[in-house]
XYZ file of C-alpha atoms in Angstrom:
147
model
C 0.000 0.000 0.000
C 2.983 2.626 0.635
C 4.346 2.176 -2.522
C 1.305 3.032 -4.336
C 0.822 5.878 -1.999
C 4.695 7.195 -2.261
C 6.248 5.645 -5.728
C 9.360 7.630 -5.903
C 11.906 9.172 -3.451
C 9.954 12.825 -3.133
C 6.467 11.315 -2.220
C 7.789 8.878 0.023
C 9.788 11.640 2.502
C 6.324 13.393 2.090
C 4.672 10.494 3.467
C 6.945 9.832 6.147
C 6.768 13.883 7.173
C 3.178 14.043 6.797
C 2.952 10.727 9.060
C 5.376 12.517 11.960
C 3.476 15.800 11.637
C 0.290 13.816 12.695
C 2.084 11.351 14.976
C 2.141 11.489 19.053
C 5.947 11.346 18.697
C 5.954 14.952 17.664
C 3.523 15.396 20.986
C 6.237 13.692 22.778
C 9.157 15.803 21.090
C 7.215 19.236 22.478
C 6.514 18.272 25.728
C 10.479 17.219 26.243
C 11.306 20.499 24.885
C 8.786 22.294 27.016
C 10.471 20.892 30.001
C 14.097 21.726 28.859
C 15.650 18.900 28.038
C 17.716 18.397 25.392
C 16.823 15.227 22.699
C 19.716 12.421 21.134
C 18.088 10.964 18.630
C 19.048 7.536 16.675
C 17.585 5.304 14.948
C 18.969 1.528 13.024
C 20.132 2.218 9.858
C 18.009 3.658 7.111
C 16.690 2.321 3.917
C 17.866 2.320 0.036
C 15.348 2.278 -2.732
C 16.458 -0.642 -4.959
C 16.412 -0.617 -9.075
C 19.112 -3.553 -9.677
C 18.071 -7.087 -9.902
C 21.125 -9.745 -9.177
C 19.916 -13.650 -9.506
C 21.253 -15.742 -6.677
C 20.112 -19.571 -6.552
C 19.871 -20.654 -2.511
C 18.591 -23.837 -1.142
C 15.286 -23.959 0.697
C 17.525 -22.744 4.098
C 18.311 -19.930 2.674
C 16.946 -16.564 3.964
C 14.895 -14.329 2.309
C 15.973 -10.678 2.563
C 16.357 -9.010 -0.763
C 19.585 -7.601 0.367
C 21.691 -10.072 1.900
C 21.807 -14.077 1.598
C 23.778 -16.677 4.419
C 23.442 -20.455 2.977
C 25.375 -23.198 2.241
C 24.347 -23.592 -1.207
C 24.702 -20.348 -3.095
C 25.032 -19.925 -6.721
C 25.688 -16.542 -8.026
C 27.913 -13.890 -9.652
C 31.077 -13.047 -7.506
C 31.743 -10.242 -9.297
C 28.044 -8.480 -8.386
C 28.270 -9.058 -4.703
C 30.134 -8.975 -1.813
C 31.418 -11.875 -0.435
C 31.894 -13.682 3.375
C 32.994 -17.159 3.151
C 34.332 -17.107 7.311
C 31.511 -15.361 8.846
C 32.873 -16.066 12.156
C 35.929 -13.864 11.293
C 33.067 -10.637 10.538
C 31.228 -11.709 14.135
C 28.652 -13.277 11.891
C 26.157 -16.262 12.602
C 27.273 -18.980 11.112
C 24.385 -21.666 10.886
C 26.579 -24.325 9.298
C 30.396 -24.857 8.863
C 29.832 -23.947 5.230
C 27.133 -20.959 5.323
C 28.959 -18.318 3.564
C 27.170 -14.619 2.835
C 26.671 -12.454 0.410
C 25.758 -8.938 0.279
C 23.819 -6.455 -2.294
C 25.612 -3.773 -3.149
C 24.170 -0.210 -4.120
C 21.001 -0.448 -5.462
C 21.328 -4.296 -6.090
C 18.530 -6.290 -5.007
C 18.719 -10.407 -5.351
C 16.127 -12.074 -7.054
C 15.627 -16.302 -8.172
C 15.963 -17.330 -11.265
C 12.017 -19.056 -10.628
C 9.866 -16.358 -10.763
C 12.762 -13.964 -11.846
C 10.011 -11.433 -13.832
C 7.609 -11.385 -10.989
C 9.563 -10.588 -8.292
C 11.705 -8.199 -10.299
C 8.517 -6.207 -10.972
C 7.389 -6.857 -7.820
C 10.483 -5.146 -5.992
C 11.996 -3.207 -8.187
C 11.801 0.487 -6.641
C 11.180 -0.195 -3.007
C 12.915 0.292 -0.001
C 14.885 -2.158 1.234
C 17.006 -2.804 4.573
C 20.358 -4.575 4.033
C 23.511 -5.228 1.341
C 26.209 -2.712 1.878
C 25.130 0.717 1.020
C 26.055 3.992 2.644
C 22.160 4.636 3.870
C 23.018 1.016 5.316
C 26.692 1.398 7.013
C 25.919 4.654 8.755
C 23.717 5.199 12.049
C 21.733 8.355 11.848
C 22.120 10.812 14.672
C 20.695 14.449 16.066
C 20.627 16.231 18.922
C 17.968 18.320 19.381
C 18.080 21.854 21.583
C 15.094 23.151 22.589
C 14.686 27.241 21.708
């Protein structure tokens, strides 16, 4: 439904605005400030709207995100991702001696080759968490002074 609502880059910070605007956490963010204090804000790391599609083959135990795989079986294009065979070595989960990962990069998403046209279509300009981007690697922060 939000991507109908906010199908490029422009209508979806207008959605997320308009959303905050109307929200309690903007009822919150006043009554902090009318008391004085000051506000660190953070949040995870943000979002990157995806336009690339990279086929990856995974067994059934593979995950799902569209921006990273970790499996045992994966059958892809070295040169399109980035790779983690030792995940232990990154402080990554390792489900099985073998799991390996592998990471979208820029506006990549992964799709299978089954159902390669659908899910291209289906994904192809959304925002996505994941992969190594810059919106991905960096943790928002703000401080917030009240006047």
């Amino acid at each position: 439904m939000i991507r109908e609502l906010a199908n490029n880059d422009a209508a979806y910070r207008a959605l997320s605005a308009s959303w905050f605007r109307h929200s309690s956490a903007i009822d919150i963010f006043r009554a902090i400030a009318d008391m004085g204090f000051k506000i660190i804000l953070t949040t995870d790391h943000g979002t990157i709207r995806v336009d690339n599609p990279i086929k990856v083959v995974g067994d059934r135990n593979t995950n799902t995100n569209l921006r990273y795989k970790v499996g045992k079986n994966l059958s892809y294009n070295p040169k399109q991702v980035y790779e983690i065979h030792q995940p232990k070595k990154f402080g990554l989960p390792s489900p099985n001696v073998s799991s390996k990962y592998i990471f979208a990069l820029n506006e990549d998403f992964f799709a299978y080759p089954n159902n390669y046209n659908h899910y291209v279509q289906y994904y192809n300009g959304t925002f996505q968490h994941g992969g190594i981007s810059l919106q991905e690697m960096l943790v928002p922060l703000i401080t917030m002074t009240p006047k």
